[in-house]
Coordinates of C-alpha atoms in Angstrom, one line a residue:
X1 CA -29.5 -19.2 2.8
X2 CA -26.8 -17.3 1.4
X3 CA -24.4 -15.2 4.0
X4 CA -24.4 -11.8 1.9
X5 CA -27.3 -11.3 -0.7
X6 CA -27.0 -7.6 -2.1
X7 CA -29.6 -7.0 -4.9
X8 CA -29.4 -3.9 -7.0
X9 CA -27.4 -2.0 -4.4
X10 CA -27.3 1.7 -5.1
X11 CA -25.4 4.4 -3.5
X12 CA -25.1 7.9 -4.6
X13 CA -23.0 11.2 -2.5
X14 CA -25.1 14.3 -4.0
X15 CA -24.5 14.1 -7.5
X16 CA -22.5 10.9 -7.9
X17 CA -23.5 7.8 -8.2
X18 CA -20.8 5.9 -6.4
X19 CA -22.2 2.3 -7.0
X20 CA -24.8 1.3 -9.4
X21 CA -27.3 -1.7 -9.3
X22 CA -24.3 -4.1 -8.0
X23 CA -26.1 -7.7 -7.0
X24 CA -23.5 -10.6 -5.5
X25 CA -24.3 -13.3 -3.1
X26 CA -21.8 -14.9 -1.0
X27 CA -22.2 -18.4 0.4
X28 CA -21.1 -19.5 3.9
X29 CA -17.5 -20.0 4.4
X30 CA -16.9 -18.7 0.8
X31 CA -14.2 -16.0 0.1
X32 CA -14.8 -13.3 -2.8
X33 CA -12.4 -10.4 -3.9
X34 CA -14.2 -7.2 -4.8
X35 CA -11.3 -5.5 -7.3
X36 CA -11.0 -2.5 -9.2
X37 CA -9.4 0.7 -9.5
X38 CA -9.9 3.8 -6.6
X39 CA -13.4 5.0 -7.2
X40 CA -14.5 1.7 -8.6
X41 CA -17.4 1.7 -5.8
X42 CA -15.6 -1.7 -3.9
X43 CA -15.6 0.3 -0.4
X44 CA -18.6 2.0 -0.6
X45 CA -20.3 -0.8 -1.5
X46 CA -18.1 -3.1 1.3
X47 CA -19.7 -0.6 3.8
X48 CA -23.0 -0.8 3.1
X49 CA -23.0 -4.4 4.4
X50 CA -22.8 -2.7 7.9
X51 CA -25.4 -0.1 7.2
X52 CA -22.3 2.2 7.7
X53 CA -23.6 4.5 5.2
X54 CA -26.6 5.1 8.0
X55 CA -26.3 9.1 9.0
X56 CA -23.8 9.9 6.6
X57 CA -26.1 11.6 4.2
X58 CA -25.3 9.2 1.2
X59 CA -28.9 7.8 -0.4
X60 CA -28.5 3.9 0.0
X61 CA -31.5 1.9 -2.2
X62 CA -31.6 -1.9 -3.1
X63 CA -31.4 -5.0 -0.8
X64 CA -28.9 -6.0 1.0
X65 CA -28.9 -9.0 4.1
X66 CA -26.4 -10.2 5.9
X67 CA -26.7 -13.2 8.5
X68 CA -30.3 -13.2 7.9
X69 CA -30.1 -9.4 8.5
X70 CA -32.2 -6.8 6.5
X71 CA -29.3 -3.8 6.8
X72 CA -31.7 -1.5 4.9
X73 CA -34.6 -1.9 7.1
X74 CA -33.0 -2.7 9.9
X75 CA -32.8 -0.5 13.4
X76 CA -30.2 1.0 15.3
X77 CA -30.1 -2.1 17.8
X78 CA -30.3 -4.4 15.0
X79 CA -27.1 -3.1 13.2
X80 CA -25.6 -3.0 16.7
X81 CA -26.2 -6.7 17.0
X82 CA -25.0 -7.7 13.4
X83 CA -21.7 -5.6 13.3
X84 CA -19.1 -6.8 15.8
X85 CA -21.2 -10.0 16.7
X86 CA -22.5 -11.7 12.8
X87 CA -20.5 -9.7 10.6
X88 CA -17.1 -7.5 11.3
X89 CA -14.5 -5.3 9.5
X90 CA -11.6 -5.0 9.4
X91 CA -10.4 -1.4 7.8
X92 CA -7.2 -0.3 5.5
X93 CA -5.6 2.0 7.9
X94 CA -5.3 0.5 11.6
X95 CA -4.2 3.8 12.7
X96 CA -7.1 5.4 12.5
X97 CA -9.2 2.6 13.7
X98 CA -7.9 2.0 17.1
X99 CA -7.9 4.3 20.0
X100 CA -4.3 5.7 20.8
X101 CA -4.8 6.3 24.1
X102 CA -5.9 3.0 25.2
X103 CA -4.4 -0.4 25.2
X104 CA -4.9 -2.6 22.6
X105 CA -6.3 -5.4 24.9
X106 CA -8.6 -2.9 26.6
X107 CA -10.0 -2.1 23.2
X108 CA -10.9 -5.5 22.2
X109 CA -12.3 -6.5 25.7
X110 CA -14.8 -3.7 25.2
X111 CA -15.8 -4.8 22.1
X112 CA -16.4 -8.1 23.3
X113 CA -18.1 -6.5 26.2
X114 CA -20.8 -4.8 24.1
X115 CA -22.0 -8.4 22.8
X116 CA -21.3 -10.9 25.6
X117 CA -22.1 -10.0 29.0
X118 CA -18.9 -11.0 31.2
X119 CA -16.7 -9.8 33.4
X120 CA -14.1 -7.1 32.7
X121 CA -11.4 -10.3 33.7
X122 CA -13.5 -12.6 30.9
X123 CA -13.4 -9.5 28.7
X124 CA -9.4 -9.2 29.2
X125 CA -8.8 -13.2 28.8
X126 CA -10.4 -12.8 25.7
X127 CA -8.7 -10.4 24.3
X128 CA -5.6 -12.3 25.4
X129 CA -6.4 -15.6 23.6
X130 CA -7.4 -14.0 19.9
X131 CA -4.2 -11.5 19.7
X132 CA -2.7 -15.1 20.7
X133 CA -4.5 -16.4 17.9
X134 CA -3.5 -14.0 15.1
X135 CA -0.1 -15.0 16.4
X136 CA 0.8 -11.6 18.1
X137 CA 4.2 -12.7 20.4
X138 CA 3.8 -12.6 24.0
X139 CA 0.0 -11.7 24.0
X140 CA -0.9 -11.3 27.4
X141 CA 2.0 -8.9 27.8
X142 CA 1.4 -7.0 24.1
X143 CA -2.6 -6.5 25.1
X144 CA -1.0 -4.1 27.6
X145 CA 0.8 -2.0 24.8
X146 CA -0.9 1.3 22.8
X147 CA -1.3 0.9 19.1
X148 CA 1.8 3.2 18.6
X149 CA 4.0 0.4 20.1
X150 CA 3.0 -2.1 17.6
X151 CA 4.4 -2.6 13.8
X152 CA 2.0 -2.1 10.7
X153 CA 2.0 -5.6 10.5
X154 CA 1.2 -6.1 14.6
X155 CA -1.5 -3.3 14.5
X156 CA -2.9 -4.7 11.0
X157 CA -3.1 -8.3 13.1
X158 CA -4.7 -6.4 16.4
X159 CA -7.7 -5.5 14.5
X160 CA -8.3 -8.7 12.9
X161 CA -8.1 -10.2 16.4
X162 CA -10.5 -7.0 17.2
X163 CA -13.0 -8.3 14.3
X164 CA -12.5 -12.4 15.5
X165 CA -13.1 -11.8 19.1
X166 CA -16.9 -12.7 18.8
X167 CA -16.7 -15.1 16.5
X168 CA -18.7 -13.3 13.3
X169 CA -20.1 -15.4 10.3
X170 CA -18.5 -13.0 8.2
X171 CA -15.6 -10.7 7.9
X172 CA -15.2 -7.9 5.8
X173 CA -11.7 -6.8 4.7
X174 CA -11.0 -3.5 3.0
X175 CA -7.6 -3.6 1.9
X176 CA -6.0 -4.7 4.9
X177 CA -2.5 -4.8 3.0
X178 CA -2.4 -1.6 1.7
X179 CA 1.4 0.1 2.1
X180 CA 2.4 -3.1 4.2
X181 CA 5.7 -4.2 2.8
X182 CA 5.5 -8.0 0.7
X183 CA 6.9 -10.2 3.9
X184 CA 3.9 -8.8 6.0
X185 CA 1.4 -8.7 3.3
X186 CA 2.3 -12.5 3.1
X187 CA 1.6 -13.2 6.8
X188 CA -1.9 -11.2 6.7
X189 CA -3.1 -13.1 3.8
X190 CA -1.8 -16.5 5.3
X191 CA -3.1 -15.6 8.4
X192 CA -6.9 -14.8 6.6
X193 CA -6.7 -17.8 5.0
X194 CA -5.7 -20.3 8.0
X195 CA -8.6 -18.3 10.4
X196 CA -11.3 -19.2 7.6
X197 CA -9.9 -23.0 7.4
X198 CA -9.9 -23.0 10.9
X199 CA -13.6 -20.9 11.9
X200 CA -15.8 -21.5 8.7
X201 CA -16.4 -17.8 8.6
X202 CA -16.9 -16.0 5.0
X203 CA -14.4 -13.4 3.8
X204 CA -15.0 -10.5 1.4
X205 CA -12.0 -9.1 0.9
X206 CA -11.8 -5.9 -0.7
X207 CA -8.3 -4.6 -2.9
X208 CA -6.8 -2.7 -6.1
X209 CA -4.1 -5.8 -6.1
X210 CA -5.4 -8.4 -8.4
X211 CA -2.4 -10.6 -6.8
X212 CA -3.7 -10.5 -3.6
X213 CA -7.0 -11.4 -4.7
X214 CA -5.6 -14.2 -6.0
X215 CA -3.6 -15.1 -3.0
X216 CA -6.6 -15.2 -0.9
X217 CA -9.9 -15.9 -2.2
X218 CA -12.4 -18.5 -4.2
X219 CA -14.0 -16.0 -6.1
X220 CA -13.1 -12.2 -8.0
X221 CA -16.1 -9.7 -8.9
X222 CA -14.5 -6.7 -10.5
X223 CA -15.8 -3.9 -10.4
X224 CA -15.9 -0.3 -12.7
X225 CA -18.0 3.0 -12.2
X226 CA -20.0 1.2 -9.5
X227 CA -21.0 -1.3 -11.7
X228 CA -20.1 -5.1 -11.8
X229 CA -18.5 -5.6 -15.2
X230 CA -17.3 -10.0 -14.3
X231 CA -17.6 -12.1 -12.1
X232 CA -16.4 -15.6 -11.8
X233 CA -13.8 -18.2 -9.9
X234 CA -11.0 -16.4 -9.2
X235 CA -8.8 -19.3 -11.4
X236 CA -11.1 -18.3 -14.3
X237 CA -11.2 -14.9 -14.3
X238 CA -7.3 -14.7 -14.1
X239 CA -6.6 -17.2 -16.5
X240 CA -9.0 -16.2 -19.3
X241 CA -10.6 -12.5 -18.3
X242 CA -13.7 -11.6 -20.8
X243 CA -13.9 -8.3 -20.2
X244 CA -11.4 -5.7 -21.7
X245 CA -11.7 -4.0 -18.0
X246 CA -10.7 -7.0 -16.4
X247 CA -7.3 -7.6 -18.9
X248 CA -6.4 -3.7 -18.4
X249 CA -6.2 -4.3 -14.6
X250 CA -4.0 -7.8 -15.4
X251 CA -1.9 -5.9 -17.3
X252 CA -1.0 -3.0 -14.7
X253 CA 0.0 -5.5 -12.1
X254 CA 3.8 -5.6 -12.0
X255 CA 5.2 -9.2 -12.3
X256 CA 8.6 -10.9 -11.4
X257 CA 9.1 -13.0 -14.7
X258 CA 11.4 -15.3 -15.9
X259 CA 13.9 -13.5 -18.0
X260 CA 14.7 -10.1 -18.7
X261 CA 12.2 -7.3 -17.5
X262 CA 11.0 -4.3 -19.3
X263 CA 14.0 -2.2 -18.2
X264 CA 17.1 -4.9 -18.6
X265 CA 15.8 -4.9 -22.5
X266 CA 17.1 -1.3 -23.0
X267 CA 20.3 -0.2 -23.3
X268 CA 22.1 0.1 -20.1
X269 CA 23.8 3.8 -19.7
X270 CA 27.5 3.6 -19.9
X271 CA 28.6 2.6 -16.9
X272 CA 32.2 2.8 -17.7
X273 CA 32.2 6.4 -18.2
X274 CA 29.8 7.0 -15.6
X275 CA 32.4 5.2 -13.1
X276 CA 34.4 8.4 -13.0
X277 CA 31.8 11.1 -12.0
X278 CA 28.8 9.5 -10.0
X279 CA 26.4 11.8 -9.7
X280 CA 26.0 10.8 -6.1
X281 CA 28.4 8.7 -4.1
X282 CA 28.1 7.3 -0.3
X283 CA 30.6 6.1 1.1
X284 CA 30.3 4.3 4.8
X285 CA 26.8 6.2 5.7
X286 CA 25.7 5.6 8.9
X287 CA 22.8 7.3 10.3
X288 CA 22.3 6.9 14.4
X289 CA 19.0 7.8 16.3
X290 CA 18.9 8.3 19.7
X291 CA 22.0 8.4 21.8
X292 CA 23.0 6.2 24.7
X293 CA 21.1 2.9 25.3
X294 CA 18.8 3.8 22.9
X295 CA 20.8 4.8 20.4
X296 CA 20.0 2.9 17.3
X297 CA 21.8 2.8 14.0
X298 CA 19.0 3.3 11.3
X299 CA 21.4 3.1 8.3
X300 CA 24.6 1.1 9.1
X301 CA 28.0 1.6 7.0
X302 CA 26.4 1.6 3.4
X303 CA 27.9 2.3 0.3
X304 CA 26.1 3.1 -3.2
X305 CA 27.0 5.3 -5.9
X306 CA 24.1 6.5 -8.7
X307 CA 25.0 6.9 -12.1
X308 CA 23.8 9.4 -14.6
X309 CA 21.1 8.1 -16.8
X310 CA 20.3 5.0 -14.5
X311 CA 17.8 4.2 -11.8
X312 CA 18.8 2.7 -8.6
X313 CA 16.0 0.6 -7.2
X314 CA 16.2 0.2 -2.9
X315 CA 14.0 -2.4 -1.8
X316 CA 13.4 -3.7 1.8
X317 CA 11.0 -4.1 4.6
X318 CA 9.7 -1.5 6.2
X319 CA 12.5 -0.5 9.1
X320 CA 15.3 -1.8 6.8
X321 CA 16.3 2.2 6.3
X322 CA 16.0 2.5 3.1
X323 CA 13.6 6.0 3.6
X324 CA 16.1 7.3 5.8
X325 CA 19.2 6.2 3.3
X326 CA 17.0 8.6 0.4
X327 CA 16.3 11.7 3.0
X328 CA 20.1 11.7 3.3
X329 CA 20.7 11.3 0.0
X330 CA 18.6 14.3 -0.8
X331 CA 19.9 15.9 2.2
X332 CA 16.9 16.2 4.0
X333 CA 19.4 14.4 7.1
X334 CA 22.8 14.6 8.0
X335 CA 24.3 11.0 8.5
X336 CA 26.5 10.7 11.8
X337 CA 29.3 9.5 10.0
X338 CA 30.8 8.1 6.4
X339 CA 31.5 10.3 3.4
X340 CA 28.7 11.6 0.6
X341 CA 29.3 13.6 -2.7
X342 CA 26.7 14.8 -4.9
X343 CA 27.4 16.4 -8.3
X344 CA 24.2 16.8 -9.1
X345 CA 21.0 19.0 -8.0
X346 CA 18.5 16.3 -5.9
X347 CA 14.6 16.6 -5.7
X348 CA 12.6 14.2 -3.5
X349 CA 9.1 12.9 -4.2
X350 CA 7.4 11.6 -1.4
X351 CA 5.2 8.4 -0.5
X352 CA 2.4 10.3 0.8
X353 CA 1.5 13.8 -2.2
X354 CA -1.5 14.6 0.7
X355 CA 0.8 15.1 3.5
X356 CA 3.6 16.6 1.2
X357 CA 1.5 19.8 -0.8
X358 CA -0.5 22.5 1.3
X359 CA -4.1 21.9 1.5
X360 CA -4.4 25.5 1.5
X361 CA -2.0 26.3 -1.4
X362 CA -2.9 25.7 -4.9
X363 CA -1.2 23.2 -6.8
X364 CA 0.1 25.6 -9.2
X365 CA 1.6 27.6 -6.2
X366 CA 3.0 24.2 -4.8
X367 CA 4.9 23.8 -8.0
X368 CA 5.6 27.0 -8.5
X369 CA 7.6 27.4 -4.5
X370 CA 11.3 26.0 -6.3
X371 CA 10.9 28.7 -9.1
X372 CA 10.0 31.2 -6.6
X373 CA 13.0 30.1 -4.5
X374 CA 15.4 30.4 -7.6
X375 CA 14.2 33.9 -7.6
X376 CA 15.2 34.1 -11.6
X377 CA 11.6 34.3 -13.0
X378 CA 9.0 36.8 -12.1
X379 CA 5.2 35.9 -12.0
X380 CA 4.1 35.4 -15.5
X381 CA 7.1 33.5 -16.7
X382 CA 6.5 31.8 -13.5
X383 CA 2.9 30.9 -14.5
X384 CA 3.8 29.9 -17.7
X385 CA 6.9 27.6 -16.5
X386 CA 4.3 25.8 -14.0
X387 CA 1.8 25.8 -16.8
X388 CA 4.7 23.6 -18.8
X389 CA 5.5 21.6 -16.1
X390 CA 1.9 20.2 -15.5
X391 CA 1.2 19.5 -18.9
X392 CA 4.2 17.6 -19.0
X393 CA 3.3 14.9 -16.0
X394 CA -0.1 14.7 -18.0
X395 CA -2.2 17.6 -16.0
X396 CA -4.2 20.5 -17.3
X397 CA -2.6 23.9 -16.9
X398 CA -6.0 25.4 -16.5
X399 CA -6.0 23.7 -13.2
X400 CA -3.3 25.8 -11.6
X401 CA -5.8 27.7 -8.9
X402 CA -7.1 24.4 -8.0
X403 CA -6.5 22.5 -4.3
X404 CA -4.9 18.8 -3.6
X405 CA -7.9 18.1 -2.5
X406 CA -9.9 18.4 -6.0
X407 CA -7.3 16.0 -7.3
X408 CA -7.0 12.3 -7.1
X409 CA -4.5 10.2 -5.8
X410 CA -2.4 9.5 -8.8
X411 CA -2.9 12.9 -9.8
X412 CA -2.0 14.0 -6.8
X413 CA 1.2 12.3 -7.0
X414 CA 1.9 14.3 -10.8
X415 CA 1.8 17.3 -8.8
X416 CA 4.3 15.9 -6.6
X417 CA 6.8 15.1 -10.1
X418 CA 6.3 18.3 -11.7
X419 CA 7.2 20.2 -8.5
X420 CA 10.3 17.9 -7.9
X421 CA 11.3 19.0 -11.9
X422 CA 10.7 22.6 -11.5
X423 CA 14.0 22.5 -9.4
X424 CA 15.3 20.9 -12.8
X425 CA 17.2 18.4 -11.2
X426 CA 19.8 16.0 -12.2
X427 CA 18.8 13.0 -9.7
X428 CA 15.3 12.8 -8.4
X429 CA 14.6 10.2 -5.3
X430 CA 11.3 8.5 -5.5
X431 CA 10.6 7.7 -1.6
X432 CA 7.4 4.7 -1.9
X433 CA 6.1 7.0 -4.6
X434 CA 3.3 4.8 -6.1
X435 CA 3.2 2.4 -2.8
X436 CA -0.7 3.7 -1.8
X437 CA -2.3 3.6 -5.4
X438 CA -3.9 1.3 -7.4
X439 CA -2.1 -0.7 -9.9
X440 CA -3.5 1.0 -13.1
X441 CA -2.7 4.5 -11.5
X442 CA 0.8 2.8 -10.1
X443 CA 1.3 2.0 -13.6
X444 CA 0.8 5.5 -15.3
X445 CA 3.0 7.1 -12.8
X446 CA 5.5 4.3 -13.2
X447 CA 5.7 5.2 -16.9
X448 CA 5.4 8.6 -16.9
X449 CA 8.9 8.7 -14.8
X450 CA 10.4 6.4 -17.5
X451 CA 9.1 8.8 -20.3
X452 CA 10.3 11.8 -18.1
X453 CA 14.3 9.9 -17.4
X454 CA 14.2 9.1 -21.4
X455 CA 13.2 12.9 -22.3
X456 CA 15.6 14.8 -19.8
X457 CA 18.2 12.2 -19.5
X458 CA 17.4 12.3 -15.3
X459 CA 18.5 9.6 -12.7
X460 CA 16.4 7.9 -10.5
X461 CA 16.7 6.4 -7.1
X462 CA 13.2 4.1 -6.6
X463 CA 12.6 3.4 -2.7
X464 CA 10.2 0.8 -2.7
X465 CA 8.7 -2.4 -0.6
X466 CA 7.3 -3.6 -3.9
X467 CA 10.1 -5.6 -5.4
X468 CA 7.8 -6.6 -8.7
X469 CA 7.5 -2.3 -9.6
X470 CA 11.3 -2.3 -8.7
X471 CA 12.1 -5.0 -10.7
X472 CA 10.3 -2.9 -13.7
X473 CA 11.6 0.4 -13.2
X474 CA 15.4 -0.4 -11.9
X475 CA 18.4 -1.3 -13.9
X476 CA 20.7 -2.1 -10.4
X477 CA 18.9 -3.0 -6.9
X478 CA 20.1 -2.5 -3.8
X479 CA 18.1 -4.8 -1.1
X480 CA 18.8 -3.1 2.9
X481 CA 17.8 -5.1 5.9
X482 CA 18.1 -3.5 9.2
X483 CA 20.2 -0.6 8.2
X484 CA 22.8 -2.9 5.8
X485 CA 23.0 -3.3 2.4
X486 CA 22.6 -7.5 2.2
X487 CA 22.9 -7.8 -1.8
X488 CA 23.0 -5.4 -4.5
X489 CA 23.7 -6.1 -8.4
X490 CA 21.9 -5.7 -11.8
X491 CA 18.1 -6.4 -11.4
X492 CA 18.6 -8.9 -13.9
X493 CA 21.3 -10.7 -11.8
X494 CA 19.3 -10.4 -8.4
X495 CA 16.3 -11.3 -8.9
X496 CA 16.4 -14.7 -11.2
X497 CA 19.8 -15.8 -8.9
X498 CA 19.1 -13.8 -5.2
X499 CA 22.3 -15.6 -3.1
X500 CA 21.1 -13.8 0.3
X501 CA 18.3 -15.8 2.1
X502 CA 16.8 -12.2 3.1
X503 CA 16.3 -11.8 -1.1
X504 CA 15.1 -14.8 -1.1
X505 CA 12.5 -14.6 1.3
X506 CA 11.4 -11.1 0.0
X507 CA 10.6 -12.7 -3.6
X508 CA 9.1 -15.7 -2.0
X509 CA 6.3 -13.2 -0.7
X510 CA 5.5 -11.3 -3.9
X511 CA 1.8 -12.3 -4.4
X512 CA 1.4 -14.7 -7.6
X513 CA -1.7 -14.4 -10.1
X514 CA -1.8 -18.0 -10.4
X515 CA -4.0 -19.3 -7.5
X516 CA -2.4 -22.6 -7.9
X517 CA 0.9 -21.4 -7.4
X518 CA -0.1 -19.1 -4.4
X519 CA -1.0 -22.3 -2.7
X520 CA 1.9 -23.8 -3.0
X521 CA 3.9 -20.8 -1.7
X522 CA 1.4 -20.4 0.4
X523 CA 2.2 -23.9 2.1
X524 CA 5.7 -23.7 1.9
X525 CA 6.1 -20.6 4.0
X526 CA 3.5 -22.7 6.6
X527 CA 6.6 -25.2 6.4
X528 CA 9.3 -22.5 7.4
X529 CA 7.3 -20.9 10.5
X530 CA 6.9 -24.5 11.4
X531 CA 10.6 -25.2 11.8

C-alpha cells in the first residue's frame, strides 16, 4: 500500500479553483518535490493531506489517504490521530507556528502528550532527545528558551523536531527554507535527508526552488494552475524537462556557472572616472547596538564606495550586517562612528512590499507619498506621474485606487520599485528584494531593475543571502560576516577564485540542479561537521 494516494484531488475558494484533478502516490520512505510557481496549487494541495482544509470553507472533492487514512471521510478524532502521530508538517514560517509565550520544549512535550499517554517528565525528556536529534546545541538547556531566542535556522529545526517527536510515517514540508540564508538552507536539507536515512519516514517536500528540490528528493511533480503538468525522477525531469512549463522554471533559477555571468559580459561602467566622485562612500562605518555589556557592534569598521552606473552586490548570512550596512547607507540609521558621503539622492526597497506599503492606502497613493513630499506637482500631474511610474515597472495605471492586498507578491514588490523611482533617485538600495518569491517572479523583478539601471543610468546596491541572484545582478561583491567585510572584488574574480574560507563555504551551500552533484556536496559538508 502506497503512503499518500491522492486521486483527482480538487479544491476550489469561491470562485477559484485552486487545484484541479491532481492524482500522485507516494511510496514508503520515498521523497517527492511538489514545485511550481506561487499560486501553482503545491500548498493547498500539501494541506489537504491533513484534512486542514476541514472548516475553512474551501470545497475539497477527490480521494485522498494517507497511512491507510481516508482524510475525506474521515472524523474529527480520526484526523486527530493521523496529524501529529502518522503524518506531520512542518510549515514555511516557524514564527507563526509556535507559541511565543511558551518554551519551545513545553510545546513539543504537549504535542507528544496528545498522542502518547506519559508523564509531563516523559513528555519533557522527549522533547529533550529530538531537539537533540535535529542537532539543536545544548538541548536540554535550549527546550527551556521561547521561540524568539532561537535563529531562523534553530526555530526552522524546533519544529521539525516538533513534527519527529512521534515518530510519523510521513512528513510534510512546505517550504521550510524559504528566506533562510544558503549556509542554513544547506543544514535543513542535510538534516531532512539524514532523518529519512535514519527513520524510513516519506517526505513531501513542497518549494518554488527547483535546486532545492533537487537537493533533497527522489522524485519532482511540477505543478501549474492546480494542475499536474510532469512528473518523473527528479534526475530526469532536470536533465531532460518535456514540458515547456517545466524548462521556463529551469531557466529562472539563478546559477553560479563556470565563466563569466550575465552581468561581467557587459561593459563595466568607467571605473576610472567614477573613482573621483562615488556616489556614495563609507569610510570606517561602525554601527553599535546596545551599550555596556551588551553592546554589540552590528557593522564593524567597513569601507565601500558605489559607483555611478554599477551595482554593488552584499552577500552574507543572516546577522552578518549587511541590512543594517544598507539602512545606513540610505540613512535610515546613523552609524556610531566612521565617515559617509553621499552625492547622490538614495531610495530603499525593502525585503518584505507587505509590511512596507499601507494596507489601507492605495497603491497609487503609496507611490504617489515622495511626489507629495516634493510638494512640486499638484494632484493631476501627480496622478499622471504615478500613472507613468507603474507602467513603467510593468503595472496597469488603471490600478491606482487598488490595495496591496489585491496584488501579488511580485507585483507587490513593482509597487515597491516605482515608489523608490518616484523620488528619482540616483542610487537605489535593494534590501533582500526578491528573497521571498518564487524564482520565475524573482527573475522578472531581477530583470526589470536591470532594464530600469540601463534606461535611467541608476546605481544599485543588491543586499542579498542568495549569492547565485547576486552573482547575476552585481558587477563587484562585497561578502560581510559578523559585521566585517571578509572579501570583496569583481563578481567575476570572487566567485570562480573565493580566497576567504567564509566565501568558500557560502558557495559550497548554493543548492546544485544536478542531483548527483548535490550528493556529493552533500557528503562533503557531512565530512566537515565531522571534524
Amino acid at each position: 500500500m502506497s503512503l499518500v494516494e491522492v486521486t483527482d484531488l480538487s479544491i476550489s475558494f469561491g470562485d477559484v479553483r485552486a487545484v484541479d484533478k491532481l492524482s500522485f502516490t507516494l511510496e514508503p520512505g520515498a521523497a517527492l518535490g511538489v514545485v511550481g510557481e506561487s499560486g501553482s496549487g503545491k500548498s493547498a494541495s500539501a494541506y489537504a493531506l491533513l484534512g486542514l482544509h476541514r472548516g475553512t470553507g474551501a470545497q475539497v472533492s477527490g480521494s485522498v489517504r494517507v497511512a491507510g487514512v481516508d482524510v475525506n471521510a474521515a472524523d474529527d478524532k480520526e484526523l486527530r490521530a493521523l496529524r501529529g502521530a502518522k503524518a506531520a508538517m512542518v510549515f514555511q514560517d516557524p514564527l507563526s507556528s509556535l507559541d511565543p509565550y511558551y518554551a519551545v520544549g513545553d510545546q513539543i512535550a504537549q504535542v507528544y502528550r496528545v498522542h502518547h499517554k506519559v508523564s509531563r517528565r516523559a513528555a519533557r525528556a522527549r522533547a529533550v532527545e529530538v531537539l537533540d536529534r535535529v542537532r539543536i546545541p545544548d538541548a536540554a538547556r535550549r527546550s527551556r528558551s521561547r521561540p524568539h531566542e532561537f535563529s531562523g535556522g534553530m526555530r526552522q529545526r524546533a519544529l521539525i523536531a516538533m513534527a519527529l517527536a512521534c515518530e510519523p510515517q510521513l512528513l510534510i514540508a512546505d517550504e521550510p527554507t524559504t528566506a533562510l540564508d544558503v549556509t542554513v538552507q544547506a543544514q535543513i536539507l542535510d538534516l531532512l535527508h539524514q532523518l529519512r536515512s535514519e527513520t524510513g519516514m516519506g517526505l513531501l517536500l513542497v518549494t518554488h526552488d527547483v535546486g532545492v528540490a533537487a537537493e533533497s528528493v527522489d522524485d519532482v511533480l511540477v505543478m501549474q494552475n492546480g494542475r499536474a503538468v510532469e512528473r518523473g525522477p527528479v534526475r530526469e525531469v532536470l536533465a531532460a524537462p518535456s514540458e515547456p512549463y517545466t524548462r521556463a522554471l529551469l531557466a529562472a533559477v539563478p546559477r553560479i556557472p563556470d565563466g563569466p555571468g550575465p552581468k561581467d559580459e557587459q561593459t563595466p561602467p568607467d571605473q576610472q572616472a567614477a573613482e573621483h566622485a562615488p556616489l556614495v562612500e563609507a569610510t570606517g562605518i561602525r554601527q553599535v547596538f546596545g551599550r555596556g555589556r551588551t553592546a554589540q557592534a552590528a557593522v564593524d569598521d567597513v569601507s565601500i564606495t558605489v559607483h555611478r552606473g554599477e551595482t554593488l552586490g552584499i552577500v552574507g548570512e543572516s546577522g552578518s550586517g549587511k541590512t543594517t550596512l544598507g539602512r545606513i547607507l540610505v540613512g535610515l540609521l546613523e552609524p556610531t562612528s566612521g565617515d559617509l558621503t553621499r552625492r547622490a539622492t538614495v531610495q530603499m526597497v525593502f525585503q518584505d512590499p507587505v509590511s512596507s506599503l499601507n494596507p489601507r492606502r492605495s497603491i497609487g497613493e503609496s507611490v504617489a507619498d515622495p511626489l507629495r513630499a516634493a510638494g512640486r506637482l499638484d494632484d493631476p500631474a501627480i496622478r499622471a506621474r504615478v500613472g507613468d511610474l507603474l507602467t513603467r515597472v510593468g503595472l496597469d495605471p488603471a490600478h491606482y485606487d487598488r490595495y496591496p492586498h489585491e496584488f501579488s507578491g511580485g507585483q507587490r514588490q513593482r509597487v515597491g520599485i516605482a515608489r523608490a523611482l518616484a523620488a528619482e533617485p540616483d542610487l537605489i538600495v535593494c534590501d533582500e528584494a526578491v528573497s521571498a518569491l518564487d524564482v520565475t517572479t524573482q527573475a522578472q523583478v531581477t530583470a526589470l531593475l536591470a532594464e530600469l539601471q540601463r534606461e535611467l543610468g541608476l546605481s544599485l546596491v543588491f543586499i542579498a543571502h542568495d549569492l547565485a541572484v547576486v552573482r547575476q545582478v552585481s558587477d563587484r561583491v562585497v561578502v560581510m560576516r559578523r559585521g566585517r567585510i571578509v572579501e570583496e572584488g569583481p563578481v567575476e574574480r570572487v566567485y570562480a577564485d573565493p580566497q576567504d574560507p567564509y566565501t568558500k563555504a557560502l558557495l559550497a551551500a548554493v543548492p546544485a540542479l544536478d542531483p548527483e552533484r548535490a550528493a556529493r556536496r552533500r557528503a562533503e559538508r557531512a565530512e566537515l561537521a565531522a571534524v
